[in-house]
Coordinates of C-alpha atoms in Angstrom, one line a residue:
Chain M
X1328 CA 4.1 -83.9 138.5
X1329 CA 7.6 -84.8 137.5
X1330 CA 8.9 -88.3 138.0
X1331 CA 11.0 -89.0 141.0
X1332 CA 14.2 -90.8 141.5
X1333 CA 13.6 -92.6 144.8
X1334 CA 11.1 -95.4 144.1
X1335 CA 9.5 -97.6 146.8
X1336 CA 12.0 -100.4 145.9
X1337 CA 15.0 -98.1 146.3
X1338 CA 13.8 -96.9 149.7
X1339 CA 13.2 -100.5 150.9
X1340 CA 16.7 -101.4 149.8
X1341 CA 18.2 -98.6 151.7
X1342 CA 16.2 -99.4 154.8
X1343 CA 17.1 -103.1 154.5
X1344 CA 20.7 -102.1 155.5
X1345 CA 19.4 -101.6 159.0
X1346 CA 21.2 -98.3 159.5
X1347 CA 19.9 -94.7 159.7
X1348 CA 20.1 -93.1 156.3
X1349 CA 21.9 -89.8 155.8
X1350 CA 21.5 -87.9 152.5
X1351 CA 24.5 -86.2 150.8
X1352 CA 25.7 -85.4 147.3
X1353 CA 28.7 -83.0 147.4
X1354 CA 31.9 -85.0 147.1
X1355 CA 33.5 -82.8 149.7
X1356 CA 31.3 -84.6 152.3
X1357 CA 33.6 -86.8 154.4
X1358 CA 31.6 -90.1 154.3
X1359 CA 34.1 -91.6 156.8
X1360 CA 32.2 -89.7 159.6
X1361 CA 28.9 -91.4 158.6
X1362 CA 30.6 -94.9 158.5
X1363 CA 32.2 -94.3 161.9
X1364 CA 28.6 -93.7 163.2
X1365 CA 27.2 -96.7 161.3
X1366 CA 25.0 -94.7 159.1
X1367 CA 24.1 -95.4 155.4
X1368 CA 25.3 -92.6 153.2
X1369 CA 22.6 -92.0 150.5
X1370 CA 23.7 -89.9 147.5
X1371 CA 20.5 -88.0 146.7
X1372 CA 19.8 -87.1 143.1
X1373 CA 16.8 -86.0 141.0
X1374 CA 14.9 -87.7 138.2
X1375 CA 16.3 -86.7 134.8
X1376 CA 13.0 -85.1 133.7
X1377 CA 11.2 -81.8 133.8
X1378 CA 10.9 -80.1 137.2
X1379 CA 7.7 -78.6 138.5
X1380 CA 7.7 -77.9 142.3
X1381 CA 11.3 -76.8 142.1
X1382 CA 10.3 -74.1 139.6
X1383 CA 7.7 -72.7 142.0
X1384 CA 10.2 -72.3 144.8
X1385 CA 13.3 -71.2 143.0
X1386 CA 14.3 -68.7 140.3
X1387 CA 14.7 -69.8 136.7
X1388 CA 18.4 -69.3 136.8
X1389 CA 19.1 -71.9 139.5
X1390 CA 20.9 -75.2 138.8
X1391 CA 18.5 -77.7 137.4
X1392 CA 20.0 -80.5 139.5
X1393 CA 19.2 -78.6 142.7
X1394 CA 15.7 -77.9 141.4
X1395 CA 15.1 -81.5 140.7
X1396 CA 16.2 -82.2 144.3
X1397 CA 13.6 -79.7 145.5
X1398 CA 11.0 -81.7 143.5
X1399 CA 12.1 -84.9 145.4
X1400 CA 11.9 -83.2 148.8
X1401 CA 8.6 -81.5 148.1
X1402 CA 7.0 -84.6 146.7
X1403 CA 7.9 -86.4 149.9
X1404 CA 10.1 -89.2 148.4
X1405 CA 13.0 -88.2 150.5
X1406 CA 11.1 -88.2 153.8
X1407 CA 12.7 -91.5 154.7
X1408 CA 16.1 -89.7 155.3
X1409 CA 17.1 -89.5 158.9
X1410 CA 19.4 -86.6 158.3
X1411 CA 20.9 -84.5 155.5
X1412 CA 24.4 -83.0 155.1
X1413 CA 24.9 -80.3 152.5
X1414 CA 27.9 -78.1 151.8
X1415 CA 28.4 -74.5 150.8
X1416 CA 29.8 -75.8 147.5
X1417 CA 27.6 -73.4 145.5
X1418 CA 24.8 -70.9 146.0
X1419 CA 22.2 -73.2 144.7
X1420 CA 23.1 -75.8 147.4
X1421 CA 22.8 -73.1 150.1
X1422 CA 19.3 -72.3 148.8
X1423 CA 18.5 -76.0 149.0
X1424 CA 19.6 -75.9 152.6
X1425 CA 17.2 -73.1 153.4
X1426 CA 14.3 -74.8 151.6
X1427 CA 14.8 -78.1 153.4
X1428 CA 15.3 -76.4 156.7
X1429 CA 12.1 -74.4 156.4
X1430 CA 9.9 -76.9 154.7
X1431 CA 11.1 -80.3 156.0
X1432 CA 11.4 -79.7 159.8
X1433 CA 11.5 -83.5 160.2
X1434 CA 14.9 -83.9 158.5
X1435 CA 17.8 -82.6 160.6
X1436 CA 20.2 -80.8 158.2
X1437 CA 23.8 -79.8 158.5
X1438 CA 25.6 -77.3 156.3
X1439 CA 29.3 -78.1 156.0
X1440 CA 31.5 -75.0 155.2
X1441 CA 34.2 -76.1 152.7
X1442 CA 37.0 -73.7 152.2
X1443 CA 38.1 -72.8 148.7
X1444 CA 41.8 -73.0 149.3
X1445 CA 44.1 -75.8 150.5
X1446 CA 46.7 -73.9 152.5
X1447 CA 47.4 -75.0 156.1
X1448 CA 45.1 -72.4 157.7
X1449 CA 42.3 -73.5 155.4
X1450 CA 42.9 -77.2 156.3
X1451 CA 42.8 -76.2 160.0
X1452 CA 39.5 -74.4 159.4
X1453 CA 38.0 -77.4 157.5
X1454 CA 39.2 -79.8 160.2
X1455 CA 37.2 -77.7 162.7
X1456 CA 34.1 -78.0 160.4
X1457 CA 34.5 -81.8 160.1
X1458 CA 34.9 -82.0 163.9
X1459 CA 31.6 -80.0 164.2
X1460 CA 29.9 -82.4 161.8
X1461 CA 31.2 -85.3 163.9
X1462 CA 29.7 -83.8 167.0
X1463 CA 26.4 -83.0 165.2
X1464 CA 26.2 -86.6 164.0
X1465 CA 26.9 -87.9 167.6
X1466 CA 24.2 -85.7 169.1
X1467 CA 21.6 -86.3 166.3
X1468 CA 22.0 -90.1 166.4
X1469 CA 23.0 -90.4 170.0
X1470 CA 26.2 -92.3 169.1
X1471 CA 29.8 -91.9 170.0
X1472 CA 32.5 -91.7 167.4
X1473 CA 35.8 -92.6 169.0
X1474 CA 39.2 -92.5 167.4
X1475 CA 39.2 -96.2 166.7
X1476 CA 35.9 -96.1 164.9
X1477 CA 37.0 -93.1 162.8
X1478 CA 40.4 -94.7 161.9
X1479 CA 38.6 -98.0 160.9
X1480 CA 36.2 -95.9 158.7
X1481 CA 39.1 -94.1 157.2
X1482 CA 40.8 -97.4 156.4
X1483 CA 37.6 -98.8 154.9
X1484 CA 37.1 -95.7 152.6
X1485 CA 40.7 -95.7 151.6
X1486 CA 40.3 -99.3 150.5
X1487 CA 37.0 -98.6 148.8
X1488 CA 38.4 -95.7 146.8
X1489 CA 41.4 -97.8 145.7
X1490 CA 39.0 -100.5 144.5
X1491 CA 36.9 -98.0 142.6
X1492 CA 40.1 -96.6 141.0
X1493 CA 40.9 -100.2 139.9
X1494 CA 37.4 -100.9 138.6
X1495 CA 37.4 -97.6 136.7
X1496 CA 40.7 -98.6 135.1
X1497 CA 39.0 -101.6 133.5
X1498 CA 37.5 -99.3 130.9
X1499 CA 41.0 -98.1 129.9
X1500 CA 42.3 -101.6 129.0
X1501 CA 42.8 -102.5 125.4
X1502 CA 40.2 -103.8 124.6
X1503 CA 38.0 -102.2 127.4
X1504 CA 36.5 -104.7 129.8
X1505 CA 33.6 -102.4 130.8
X1506 CA 31.6 -99.6 129.2
X1507 CA 31.6 -96.1 130.7
X1508 CA 27.8 -96.1 131.2
X1509 CA 28.1 -99.3 133.3
X1510 CA 30.9 -97.9 135.4
X1511 CA 28.6 -95.0 136.2
X1512 CA 25.7 -97.2 137.1
X1513 CA 27.9 -99.2 139.5
X1514 CA 29.3 -95.9 141.0
X1515 CA 25.8 -94.6 141.6
X1516 CA 24.9 -97.8 143.5
X1517 CA 28.1 -97.7 145.5
X1518 CA 27.3 -94.2 146.7
X1519 CA 24.0 -95.3 148.2
X1520 CA 25.1 -98.1 150.5
X1521 CA 27.4 -98.7 153.5
X1522 CA 31.1 -99.1 152.4
X1523 CA 31.3 -102.8 153.4
X1524 CA 28.4 -103.7 151.1
X1525 CA 29.9 -101.5 148.4
X1526 CA 33.0 -103.6 148.5
X1527 CA 31.0 -106.8 148.1
X1528 CA 29.2 -105.2 145.1
X1529 CA 32.6 -104.4 143.6
X1530 CA 33.8 -108.0 144.1
X1531 CA 30.8 -109.3 142.2
X1532 CA 31.2 -106.7 139.4
X1533 CA 34.8 -107.4 139.0
X1534 CA 34.2 -111.1 138.6
X1535 CA 31.6 -110.3 135.9
X1536 CA 33.8 -108.0 133.9
X1537 CA 36.9 -110.3 134.1
X1538 CA 35.9 -112.1 130.9
X1539 CA 34.3 -109.3 129.0
X1540 CA 35.7 -107.3 126.1
X1541 CA 34.2 -104.4 124.2
X1542 CA 35.2 -103.1 120.7
X1543 CA 36.5 -99.6 121.0
X1544 CA 35.6 -96.5 119.0
X1545 CA 36.9 -93.0 119.7
X1546 CA 38.1 -92.8 123.3
X1547 CA 36.7 -89.9 125.1
X1548 CA 37.3 -88.0 128.3
X1549 CA 34.1 -86.7 129.9
X1550 CA 34.6 -83.5 131.9
X1551 CA 31.8 -81.8 133.7
X1552 CA 30.3 -80.5 136.9
X1553 CA 27.5 -82.7 138.0
X1554 CA 27.0 -85.7 135.7
X1555 CA 25.1 -88.6 137.0
X1556 CA 23.2 -89.7 133.9
X1557 CA 24.3 -93.1 132.5
X1558 CA 21.7 -92.5 129.8
X1559 CA 24.0 -89.8 128.3
X1560 CA 26.9 -92.2 128.3
X1561 CA 24.8 -94.8 126.6
X1562 CA 24.0 -92.2 123.9
X1563 CA 27.7 -91.7 123.3
X1564 CA 28.1 -95.5 123.1
X1565 CA 25.2 -95.9 120.7
X1566 CA 27.2 -93.8 118.2
X1567 CA 30.4 -95.7 118.8
X1568 CA 32.2 -93.5 121.3
X1569 CA 33.8 -94.9 124.4
X1570 CA 34.0 -92.8 127.6
X1571 CA 37.2 -94.1 128.8
X1572 CA 37.6 -91.7 131.7
X1573 CA 35.6 -89.0 133.5
X1574 CA 36.4 -86.1 135.6
X1575 CA 32.9 -85.3 137.0
X1576 CA 30.9 -85.4 140.2
X1577 CA 30.3 -88.1 141.4
X1578 CA 32.8 -90.1 139.2
X1579 CA 36.6 -89.5 139.5
X1580 CA 36.0 -86.6 141.8
X1581 CA 34.7 -89.1 144.4
X1582 CA 37.6 -91.6 144.4
X1583 CA 40.5 -89.4 143.4
X1584 CA 41.4 -88.4 146.9
X1585 CA 44.9 -88.7 148.4
X1586 CA 45.0 -91.2 151.2
X1587 CA 44.4 -89.5 154.5
X1588 CA 47.4 -89.9 156.9
X1589 CA 46.6 -92.0 159.9
X1590 CA 47.8 -89.1 162.1
X1591 CA 45.8 -87.5 164.9
X1592 CA 43.7 -85.5 165.0
X1593 CA 42.0 -87.5 162.3
X1594 CA 39.6 -84.7 161.3
X1595 CA 42.7 -82.8 160.2
X1596 CA 43.9 -85.8 158.1
X1597 CA 40.5 -85.9 156.5
X1598 CA 40.4 -82.2 155.9
X1599 CA 43.8 -82.3 154.2
X1600 CA 42.8 -85.2 152.0
X1601 CA 39.4 -83.7 150.9
X1602 CA 40.8 -80.2 150.2
X1603 CA 43.5 -81.7 147.9
X1604 CA 41.3 -84.1 146.0
X1605 CA 40.2 -83.8 142.3
X1606 CA 38.8 -80.2 142.6
X1607 CA 35.4 -78.8 141.8
X1608 CA 35.6 -75.7 139.7
X1609 CA 34.6 -73.6 142.7
X1610 CA 38.0 -74.2 144.3
X1611 CA 40.8 -71.7 144.3
X1612 CA 43.3 -74.4 145.5
X1613 CA 46.8 -75.1 144.3
X1614 CA 45.5 -77.3 141.5
X1615 CA 42.5 -76.0 139.5
X1616 CA 39.9 -78.1 137.7
X1617 CA 41.4 -76.9 134.4
X1618 CA 44.9 -78.1 135.4
X1619 CA 43.4 -81.5 136.1
X1620 CA 41.8 -81.7 132.6
X1621 CA 45.1 -80.7 131.0
X1622 CA 47.0 -83.4 133.0
X1623 CA 44.4 -86.0 132.0
X1624 CA 44.6 -85.1 128.3
X1625 CA 48.4 -85.2 128.5
X1626 CA 48.5 -88.6 130.2
X1627 CA 45.6 -90.4 128.6
X1628 CA 45.7 -88.9 125.0
X1629 CA 42.0 -89.1 124.4
X1630 CA 40.6 -88.8 120.9
X1631 CA 38.3 -86.1 122.1
X1632 CA 36.9 -84.4 125.2
X1633 CA 33.2 -83.9 126.0
X1634 CA 32.7 -80.9 128.3
X1635 CA 29.3 -81.3 129.9
X1636 CA 27.8 -78.4 131.8
X1637 CA 24.7 -78.3 133.8
X1638 CA 23.1 -74.9 133.1
X1639 CA 23.6 -72.0 135.5
X1640 CA 26.7 -73.5 137.2
X1641 CA 28.6 -70.2 137.2
X1642 CA 31.9 -71.4 138.6
X1643 CA 32.0 -74.1 136.0
X1644 CA 30.9 -71.8 133.2
X1645 CA 33.6 -69.3 134.1
X1646 CA 36.2 -72.1 133.4
X1647 CA 34.8 -72.9 130.0
X1648 CA 36.7 -70.2 128.0
X1649 CA 40.0 -71.1 129.7
X1650 CA 39.2 -74.8 129.1
X1651 CA 38.5 -74.1 125.4
X1652 CA 41.8 -72.3 125.0
X1653 CA 43.7 -75.0 126.9
X1654 CA 42.2 -77.8 124.8
X1655 CA 42.8 -75.9 121.6
X1656 CA 46.5 -75.4 122.5
X1657 CA 46.8 -79.1 123.2
X1658 CA 45.3 -79.8 119.8
X1659 CA 42.5 -82.0 121.2
X1660 CA 39.0 -81.9 119.8
X1661 CA 36.3 -80.9 122.2
X1662 CA 32.5 -80.9 122.3
X1663 CA 30.8 -78.4 124.6
X1664 CA 27.3 -79.3 125.8
X1665 CA 25.0 -77.5 128.1
X1666 CA 22.3 -79.6 129.7
X1667 CA 19.2 -78.8 131.8
X1668 CA 19.4 -82.2 133.5
X1669 CA 16.6 -83.7 131.4
X1670 CA 17.2 -86.7 129.3
X1671 CA 17.2 -87.6 125.6
X1672 CA 17.4 -84.1 124.0
X1673 CA 17.5 -84.6 120.2
X1674 CA 19.9 -81.7 119.8
X1675 CA 22.4 -83.3 122.2
X1676 CA 22.1 -86.6 120.2
X1677 CA 23.0 -84.8 116.9
X1678 CA 26.0 -83.0 118.4
X1679 CA 27.3 -86.2 120.0
X1680 CA 26.8 -88.2 116.8
X1681 CA 28.5 -85.6 114.6
X1682 CA 31.4 -85.2 117.1
X1683 CA 32.0 -89.0 117.0
X1684 CA 31.7 -89.1 113.3
X1685 CA 34.2 -86.3 113.1
X1686 CA 36.7 -88.1 115.4
X1687 CA 36.4 -91.3 113.4
X1688 CA 37.2 -89.4 110.2
X1689 CA 40.1 -87.3 111.6
X1690 CA 41.6 -89.6 114.3
X1691 CA 40.7 -93.1 113.1
X1692 CA 40.8 -95.7 115.8
X1693 CA 44.2 -96.5 117.0
X1694 CA 44.3 -99.3 119.6
X1695 CA 46.1 -98.0 122.7
X1696 CA 46.3 -99.4 126.2
X1697 CA 45.5 -96.8 128.8
X1698 CA 45.6 -99.0 131.9
X1699 CA 47.8 -96.5 133.8
Chain Y
X1414 CA 25.2 -97.8 90.7
X1415 CA 22.4 -95.9 92.4
X1416 CA 22.4 -94.7 96.0
X1417 CA 19.8 -92.6 97.9
X1418 CA 20.1 -89.9 100.5
X1419 CA 17.2 -88.8 102.6
X1420 CA 17.3 -85.7 104.8
X1421 CA 14.4 -85.7 107.2
X1422 CA 14.5 -82.1 108.4
X1423 CA 12.3 -80.4 111.0
X1424 CA 10.5 -78.5 108.3
X1425 CA 11.0 -80.3 105.0
X1426 CA 12.1 -83.7 103.7
X1427 CA 14.7 -83.9 101.0
X1428 CA 15.8 -86.8 98.8
X1429 CA 18.7 -87.1 96.3
X1430 CA 19.2 -90.0 93.9
X1431 CA 22.9 -90.3 93.0
X1432 CA 24.6 -92.4 90.3
X1433 CA 28.1 -93.8 90.9
X1434 CA 28.8 -91.2 93.6
X1435 CA 29.0 -88.6 90.9
X1436 CA 25.8 -87.6 89.1
X1437 CA 22.6 -86.3 90.7
X1438 CA 19.9 -88.0 88.7
X1439 CA 16.9 -86.8 90.7
X1440 CA 15.9 -84.8 93.9
X1441 CA 12.8 -83.7 95.7
X1442 CA 11.8 -81.3 98.5
X1443 CA 8.5 -81.7 100.4
X1444 CA 7.0 -80.1 103.5
X1445 CA 7.3 -82.6 106.4
X1446 CA 3.7 -82.5 107.4
X1447 CA 1.9 -84.8 109.7
X1448 CA 2.9 -88.3 108.5
X1449 CA 6.6 -88.3 107.9
X1450 CA 6.6 -91.8 106.4
X1451 CA 4.0 -91.1 103.7
X1452 CA 5.8 -87.8 102.7
X1453 CA 9.2 -89.6 102.7
X1454 CA 7.8 -92.3 100.4
X1455 CA 6.4 -89.7 98.1
X1456 CA 9.7 -87.8 98.1
X1457 CA 11.6 -91.0 97.3
X1458 CA 9.2 -91.9 94.5
X1459 CA 9.5 -88.4 92.9
X1460 CA 13.3 -88.4 93.0
X1461 CA 13.4 -92.0 91.5
X1462 CA 11.0 -91.1 88.8
X1463 CA 13.2 -88.1 87.8
X1464 CA 16.1 -90.5 87.7
X1465 CA 14.2 -93.1 85.7
X1466 CA 15.1 -95.7 88.3
X1467 CA 13.2 -98.2 90.5
X1468 CA 13.4 -98.6 94.3
X1469 CA 15.1 -102.0 93.8
X1470 CA 17.9 -100.3 91.8
X1471 CA 19.0 -98.5 95.0
X1472 CA 22.2 -100.2 96.4
X1473 CA 22.4 -98.3 99.7
X1474 CA 20.3 -95.7 101.6
X1475 CA 21.5 -93.2 104.2
X1476 CA 19.2 -91.0 106.3
X1477 CA 20.1 -87.8 108.0
X1478 CA 18.3 -84.9 109.8
X1479 CA 16.1 -84.9 112.9
X1480 CA 14.0 -87.8 111.6
X1481 CA 17.0 -90.0 110.7
X1482 CA 16.4 -92.4 113.6
X1483 CA 12.9 -93.2 112.5
X1484 CA 13.6 -93.8 108.8
X1485 CA 13.2 -97.6 108.5
X1486 CA 14.3 -97.9 104.9
X1487 CA 17.8 -96.5 105.6
X1488 CA 20.8 -98.8 106.0
X1489 CA 22.6 -96.2 108.1
X1490 CA 21.9 -92.9 109.9
X1491 CA 24.5 -90.1 109.8
X1492 CA 24.4 -86.8 111.5
X1493 CA 23.4 -83.8 109.4
X1494 CA 26.7 -82.1 110.2
X1495 CA 28.8 -84.8 108.5
X1496 CA 26.3 -84.9 105.6
X1497 CA 26.4 -81.2 105.0
X1498 CA 30.2 -81.3 105.1
X1499 CA 30.2 -84.0 102.4
X1500 CA 27.6 -82.5 100.2
X1501 CA 29.0 -79.0 100.3
X1502 CA 32.5 -80.2 99.6
X1503 CA 31.2 -82.2 96.6
X1504 CA 29.5 -79.2 95.1
X1505 CA 32.2 -76.6 96.1
X1506 CA 35.5 -78.3 96.9
X1507 CA 37.1 -75.0 97.6
X1508 CA 34.7 -74.4 100.6
X1509 CA 36.4 -74.3 104.1
X1510 CA 33.4 -73.0 106.1
X1511 CA 29.8 -74.0 105.8
X1512 CA 26.9 -72.0 107.3
X1513 CA 23.8 -74.1 107.2
X1514 CA 20.6 -72.4 108.3
X1515 CA 17.8 -75.0 108.5
X1516 CA 14.2 -75.0 109.8
X1517 CA 15.0 -75.3 113.5
X1518 CA 18.7 -75.1 113.8
X1519 CA 21.7 -73.4 112.4
X1520 CA 25.2 -74.7 112.3
X1521 CA 28.7 -73.7 111.2
X1522 CA 31.1 -76.3 110.0
X1523 CA 34.8 -76.1 109.3
X1524 CA 36.3 -78.3 106.6
X1525 CA 39.9 -79.4 106.1
X1526 CA 41.6 -79.1 102.7
X1527 CA 40.5 -82.7 101.9
X1528 CA 36.8 -82.0 102.9
X1529 CA 36.7 -83.6 106.3
X1530 CA 34.8 -82.0 109.1
X1531 CA 37.3 -80.6 111.6
X1532 CA 35.1 -78.6 113.9
X1533 CA 31.4 -77.5 114.2
X1534 CA 29.0 -75.5 116.3
X1535 CA 25.3 -75.6 116.5
X1536 CA 22.8 -73.0 117.9
X1537 CA 21.4 -73.4 121.4
X1538 CA 18.0 -74.9 122.0
X1539 CA 16.2 -71.9 120.5
X1540 CA 14.6 -71.1 117.2
X1541 CA 16.1 -67.6 116.9
X1542 CA 18.6 -67.5 114.0
X1543 CA 16.8 -70.3 112.1
X1544 CA 14.3 -70.7 109.3
X1545 CA 11.5 -71.0 111.8
X1546 CA 12.2 -67.5 113.0
X1547 CA 11.6 -66.2 109.5
X1548 CA 8.4 -68.2 109.1
X1549 CA 7.0 -66.8 112.3
X1550 CA 7.9 -63.3 111.1
X1551 CA 6.4 -63.9 107.6
X1552 CA 3.1 -64.7 109.3
X1553 CA 3.3 -61.6 111.5
X1554 CA 4.0 -59.4 108.5
X1555 CA 1.5 -61.1 106.2
X1556 CA 4.2 -61.4 103.5
X1557 CA 5.0 -64.7 101.7
X1558 CA 8.4 -66.0 102.9
X1559 CA 9.5 -66.6 99.3
X1560 CA 9.2 -62.9 98.6
X1561 CA 11.5 -61.9 101.6
X1562 CA 14.7 -61.8 99.5
X1563 CA 13.2 -59.6 96.8
X1564 CA 11.4 -57.2 99.2
X1565 CA 14.4 -56.7 101.4
X1566 CA 16.5 -55.7 98.3
X1567 CA 14.5 -52.5 98.3
X1568 CA 15.3 -51.5 101.9
X1569 CA 17.1 -48.3 102.6
X1570 CA 18.1 -49.4 106.1
X1571 CA 18.3 -52.4 108.3
X1572 CA 16.3 -51.9 111.5
X1573 CA 17.7 -53.3 114.7
X1574 CA 15.6 -56.2 115.9
X1575 CA 16.3 -58.4 119.0
X1576 CA 18.0 -61.6 118.0
X1577 CA 17.7 -63.7 121.1
X1578 CA 14.0 -64.8 121.2
X1579 CA 11.6 -65.5 118.4
X1580 CA 8.6 -64.6 120.5
X1581 CA 9.9 -61.3 121.7
X1582 CA 11.1 -60.4 118.2
X1583 CA 7.6 -61.1 116.8
X1584 CA 6.1 -58.6 119.2
X1585 CA 8.8 -56.1 118.2
X1586 CA 7.9 -56.6 114.5
X1587 CA 4.2 -56.0 115.3
X1588 CA 5.2 -52.7 117.1
X1589 CA 7.3 -51.7 114.1
X1590 CA 4.4 -52.2 111.8
X1591 CA 2.2 -50.1 114.1
X1592 CA 4.8 -47.4 113.9
X1593 CA 4.4 -47.6 110.1
X1594 CA 8.0 -48.7 109.4
X1595 CA 8.3 -49.7 105.8
X1596 CA 8.0 -53.5 105.5
X1597 CA 11.2 -53.9 103.4
X1598 CA 13.3 -52.2 106.2
X1599 CA 11.7 -54.6 108.8
X1600 CA 12.6 -57.6 106.7
X1601 CA 16.1 -56.4 106.1
X1602 CA 16.3 -56.0 109.9
X1603 CA 15.2 -59.5 110.4
X1604 CA 17.8 -60.8 108.0
X1605 CA 20.5 -58.8 109.9
X1606 CA 19.2 -60.2 113.1
X1607 CA 19.7 -63.8 111.9
X1608 CA 23.0 -62.9 110.3
X1609 CA 24.5 -61.5 113.5
X1610 CA 23.2 -64.4 115.5
X1611 CA 24.7 -67.0 113.1
X1612 CA 28.0 -65.0 112.8
X1613 CA 28.3 -64.9 116.6
X1614 CA 28.0 -68.7 116.5
X1615 CA 30.5 -68.9 113.8
X1616 CA 33.0 -66.7 115.7
X1617 CA 33.5 -69.7 118.1
X1618 CA 35.3 -71.3 115.2
X1619 CA 38.0 -69.8 113.0
X1620 CA 36.0 -68.7 109.9
X1621 CA 38.1 -69.5 106.8
X1622 CA 37.0 -68.3 103.4
X1623 CA 35.5 -69.4 101.1
X1624 CA 32.3 -69.6 103.0
X1625 CA 29.2 -71.4 101.6
X1626 CA 25.6 -71.1 102.7
X1627 CA 23.4 -74.2 102.6
X1628 CA 20.0 -75.1 103.9
X1629 CA 16.5 -73.9 102.9
X1630 CA 17.2 -70.4 104.1
X1631 CA 20.0 -70.0 101.5
X1632 CA 17.2 -69.6 98.9
X1633 CA 16.5 -66.2 100.5
X1634 CA 19.1 -63.9 98.9
X1635 CA 18.4 -61.3 101.6
X1636 CA 20.2 -63.6 104.1
X1637 CA 23.2 -63.9 101.9
X1638 CA 23.4 -60.1 101.6
X1639 CA 23.0 -59.6 105.4
X1640 CA 25.7 -62.2 106.2
X1641 CA 28.1 -60.5 103.7
X1642 CA 27.3 -57.0 105.1
X1643 CA 27.5 -57.9 108.8
X1644 CA 30.3 -60.4 108.5
X1645 CA 32.3 -58.6 105.8
X1646 CA 32.8 -61.9 104.0
X1647 CA 31.9 -63.3 100.6
X1648 CA 29.3 -66.0 100.6
X1649 CA 28.9 -68.6 97.9
X1650 CA 25.7 -70.6 97.4
X1651 CA 25.9 -74.0 95.9
X1652 CA 23.4 -75.3 93.3
X1653 CA 20.3 -76.5 95.1
X1654 CA 21.4 -75.5 98.7
X1655 CA 18.4 -77.1 100.3
X1656 CA 19.3 -80.6 99.2
X1657 CA 23.0 -80.5 100.3
X1658 CA 22.3 -82.6 103.3
X1659 CA 20.5 -85.3 101.3
X1660 CA 23.3 -85.2 98.7
X1661 CA 25.9 -85.7 101.5
X1662 CA 23.8 -88.7 102.7
X1663 CA 23.7 -90.2 99.1
X1664 CA 27.5 -89.7 98.9
X1665 CA 27.9 -91.5 102.2
X1666 CA 25.6 -94.3 100.9
X1667 CA 27.9 -94.6 97.9
X1668 CA 31.0 -94.8 100.2
X1669 CA 29.2 -97.7 102.0
X1670 CA 28.9 -99.7 98.8
X1671 CA 32.7 -99.5 98.3
X1672 CA 33.4 -101.1 101.7

C-alpha cells in the first residue's frame, strides 16, 4: 500500500489544538467561517508517492493529487476529520466528493459551489453559498456564528495573510533571507492549524530568518496548479536555482486575496474577496491566471519561469499554449514540467538541472532586490 | 593538461580523454551492465590507455548522463543537455539545432551563435522515440540492431507504425511479420515512427539549420534518412556521435581548470 501523509504524530498535533478538525484544500474555501466556529482548518494532501486504492476507484485520467487523497481516505488516515468541505473547483474534486460521501458516511461533507466569474450577480450567488456553508457548519457543530465572531475571524485572516505576504517577501530580498522550499514548508504547516497559532508560528519563523542570508543563483518564478511538494523546490535549490516567487495552490493563491470590506452582509464581503483573488485557471473572471503570470514576470523580472502541471488538470493544460506564447513574447525562458504527484523523478531532475545551467550561461547572476 | 568526461547513459557508458580542451586523445563506449562502477572504471582505463596517460594525470573530471549523481570520481556533475550542446558545438560549430537520441530519452537542443544552449525539450516519460524502442523491435524482428541502417536502405516503402507506445508498436510489428511484410519495409517504418516522434518534439522549438544528430542512435543511418525525409531538413552527423556527451563533459572539465 502507498505511504500516507497523515502520520499518528500529525494527527495528535491537530487534536492537541482542542478544536474539531475540518478538512479542506481548495483555496476558494473561506477559512474565516471555520475560525468563527472555532474549528481547526486542516489542509488535506496526499503522500507524494505511487497511488493504489485511488487507482481502483478512479479512472486513469483523473488528477493524481485527488487520487492520492482517495488513498488517504480509503486507508483510514483521514478518519479523524470531523467534517470536510470541498468545492466544485474541478471535476476530479466533485468525484472525490462522491467517493467520500458514499464510502465515509462518518465524515459530514459539504460541496461549496464556486462561480467562475466575478461580476456582481456571481458575487451575490457565491455569498449565498458561503451563507449556506455557515448554516451547515452551525448545524453540524451545534455552534452559532454571529456577526461579531465572523468579523473577528475576517480580521484575523486579513492579518494572517498580510503576515504571510511579508514572510514570503523575505525570499525576494537581496540576498534572500529564506529559501523557497522553506517558505513552502512553513506555509503547509500554517494551513493545518488555527489562525492564532499560525501567527505565533510566523513570529518564531521571522525571528529565525532575520539573521539569515542565502547566496542567490538564477531567480525563478514557479507557476502551477497544485504544487505542495517542498522536495521539488529543494531539487531546484540543489542545482543552484532560487524559487523567489510562486503562483501556485496553496502558495500565493492562498494569501493574495484583497482585504474583505467590513461591510454587512459579511458573507458578501467574503464572496467578493475570494472571487477576485489570485485566480485558479478554472476561472473566467476579469483577470485570468495567464494575466497574473504576465504581471508577475513584468514586475519581478525573473531569470526563468518553471510551469509545473499536475497531470490531467484540463483547465490548467488548456492555458499552457497561451502561457507559452505569452512568455515567449516577454522573452523569458520557461521550463514546462508535467508531474504525476510522485517524488524524485530522474527525468525532472535532468530538466531542472539543464534549465538552471542554461540560465546561468545566458542570464548570469545579476544581484537584484525584489522586495516589492 | 588532461581532462576526463564520463557520460553514464541508461544503456552505455562513454568516456573521453581530452588534452588542453582541444584534442581527443582517447575514448571508449561500453554497455552499462549490472555494476556501473566496474564498467565505468574499465571505460576510464581504456580511454586513458589509448591516450597513453595515467589516472593521476587527469586534472578534472566531469560526469553527465543518468548515472551522473552516483559517479564518485567526478569533481562536478552537469546535465547531458549542457554537455551535448558543448560537445556538438566543438565538433560542428555551425550547428544550431541538436537532435540527440539516446537509450531512454530523446532531446532537441537549440544553440546560439556562440554555442550556448538557449532552449531545449525532452521526450515525456516514455521509451517511444528512443534507442530502447529500436532495441525492443530488433528483438521482435530477430535482426541485429547494427544491421538496421543497411537493411532499411533496401526498403521500397515506409510502413505506418504507431509512435506512441513501445509495447503496442511491438505487437504491431509482430502482426506485420505475420502478414509477411518485407522486413526492410518494417524497419524503415520504425525509423519513420521515431523520426516523426522526435520531429514533433522538435517543433516545440524553432528548428534552425544546420541540424546535427548525436547519441548512439545516430550510428544508424536509417534514422538520419527518415529524419531528412519526414522533416525535409538536412542532418549532419559529427565524428563519433555517441561520445558527444562525454566530450562535452571533458570540455566542461577543462573549463573548470581555467577558473
